[in-house]
């Protein structure tokens, strides 16, 4: 009986792994996989801001917007994204990824080791709670993402 239960559990784990949320492809600095959160004009404005910041500092910021985590753990999935996308320069680890999951109402700022001294968990949490969430509640998604980028730029300039 124990062998059957063990086999069933292993099968369920394999099925869950096979059906897990796919890591989206990095298409640019702003990756809106909802197709509706940002307009093309808004995405282009954010892309230009992030490109200018990267050229002036070498720090890199990317944005990921998806509908849902589909049951995945936010922290685990954001780490998978960070490992796959490798935002930031090699050896400097100076990248930041803003992640937004619209249906789940979950968000996260994943910070590379090279910027953790200036963009701490406390600062990242403050940006999301005090700056982004009020705007998202008012359905001002572009404004929320834009202000998050501004605060990250302010925190990491000079690093």
XYZ file of C-alpha atoms in Angstrom:
159
model
C 0.000 0.000 0.000
C 2.855 2.397 0.892
C 4.523 1.705 -2.452
C 1.327 2.638 -4.330
C 0.943 5.861 -2.360
C 4.593 6.739 -2.959
C 4.240 6.085 -6.697
C 1.067 8.188 -6.823
C 2.787 11.079 -5.038
C 5.761 10.912 -7.408
C 3.403 10.925 -10.388
C 1.553 13.962 -9.034
C 4.837 15.806 -8.485
C 5.935 15.030 -12.044
C 2.605 16.238 -13.437
C 2.829 19.459 -11.416
C 6.363 20.106 -12.648
C 5.356 19.414 -16.256
C 2.337 21.733 -16.032
C 4.064 24.506 -14.086
C 4.075 28.089 -15.260
C 6.449 28.592 -18.176
C 9.136 31.222 -17.837
C 8.287 33.918 -20.365
C 10.834 35.019 -22.923
C 12.645 38.279 -22.294
C 11.383 40.471 -25.162
C 12.817 43.791 -24.015
C 13.019 45.931 -20.933
C 9.216 45.958 -20.562
C 7.497 42.596 -21.005
C 3.701 42.862 -20.855
C 2.321 39.360 -21.313
C -1.204 40.541 -20.513
C -1.394 42.410 -23.810
C -3.712 44.927 -22.121
C -2.102 46.421 -19.020
C 0.015 48.900 -20.976
C -0.626 50.618 -24.279
C 2.103 50.533 -26.919
C 2.831 54.201 -26.218
C 3.161 53.571 -22.462
C 5.423 50.582 -23.019
C 7.603 52.624 -25.380
C 7.926 55.460 -22.822
C 9.015 53.008 -20.123
C 11.429 51.286 -22.522
C 13.037 54.642 -23.370
C 13.383 55.583 -19.688
C 14.956 52.227 -18.823
C 17.310 52.372 -21.815
C 18.481 55.859 -20.833
C 19.042 54.758 -17.232
C 21.016 51.703 -18.330
C 23.203 53.763 -20.679
C 24.000 56.311 -17.968
C 24.656 53.887 -15.080
C 25.107 50.349 -16.476
C 22.393 49.203 -14.012
C 19.579 47.318 -15.716
C 15.879 47.213 -14.891
C 13.316 44.923 -16.517
C 9.564 44.741 -16.020
C 7.413 41.614 -16.259
C 3.624 41.826 -16.280
C 1.611 38.597 -16.372
C -2.008 37.678 -15.753
C -1.406 35.102 -13.018
C 1.092 32.939 -11.191
C -1.277 30.000 -11.763
C -0.593 28.672 -8.285
C 3.178 29.119 -8.387
C 4.978 30.618 -5.391
C 5.822 34.280 -6.049
C 9.310 34.187 -4.568
C 10.288 30.916 -6.258
C 8.960 32.030 -9.636
C 10.678 35.422 -9.422
C 13.975 33.664 -8.684
C 13.451 31.423 -11.724
C 12.867 34.537 -13.842
C 16.010 36.176 -12.448
C 18.114 33.095 -13.169
C 16.728 32.756 -16.695
C 16.797 36.428 -17.717
C 20.111 37.354 -16.046
C 19.373 41.070 -15.828
C 22.461 43.114 -14.906
C 26.049 42.938 -16.004
C 28.104 39.839 -15.422
C 30.307 40.272 -12.387
C 28.323 43.288 -11.167
C 24.911 41.607 -10.706
C 23.390 45.069 -10.997
C 19.941 44.185 -12.258
C 16.418 44.655 -10.953
C 13.229 42.950 -12.112
C 9.798 44.357 -11.327
C 7.187 41.596 -11.427
C 3.422 42.142 -11.520
C 0.753 39.427 -11.574
C -2.481 41.254 -12.261
C -5.191 38.690 -11.441
C -3.379 37.560 -8.285
C -2.686 41.149 -7.213
C 0.864 40.151 -6.385
C 4.055 42.016 -7.094
C 7.721 41.785 -6.276
C 10.986 43.588 -6.860
C 13.803 41.110 -7.430
C 17.172 42.782 -6.802
C 20.596 41.589 -7.933
C 23.257 41.197 -5.244
C 25.201 44.177 -6.569
C 22.334 46.558 -5.739
C 21.048 45.008 -2.502
C 22.988 47.541 -0.423
C 20.970 50.466 -1.810
C 17.741 48.755 -2.868
C 17.084 46.738 0.275
C 14.061 44.537 0.910
C 12.665 47.322 3.103
C 13.017 49.934 0.346
C 11.564 47.577 -2.274
C 8.638 46.766 0.013
C 8.015 50.456 0.659
C 7.991 51.205 -3.076
C 5.391 48.519 -3.713
C 3.192 49.206 -0.670
C 3.250 53.002 -0.571
C 3.769 53.965 -4.192
C 2.525 51.193 -6.492
C -0.439 49.609 -4.716
C -2.467 52.816 -4.268
C -2.146 53.535 -7.985
C -2.966 49.951 -8.947
C -6.081 50.053 -6.739
C -7.164 53.096 -8.749
C -6.437 51.068 -11.936
C -3.588 53.421 -12.856
C -1.219 50.643 -13.851
C 1.115 52.648 -16.055
C 1.487 55.300 -13.370
C 2.221 52.667 -10.738
C 4.890 50.992 -12.833
C 6.355 54.349 -13.833
C 6.658 55.541 -10.222
C 8.232 52.218 -9.199
C 10.839 52.663 -11.908
C 11.485 56.255 -10.797
C 11.989 55.165 -7.180
C 14.304 52.320 -8.211
C 16.315 54.692 -10.373
C 16.552 57.161 -7.482
C 17.700 54.395 -5.110
C 20.290 52.859 -7.420
C 21.816 55.852 -9.206
C 25.487 56.056 -8.351
C 25.886 52.346 -7.629
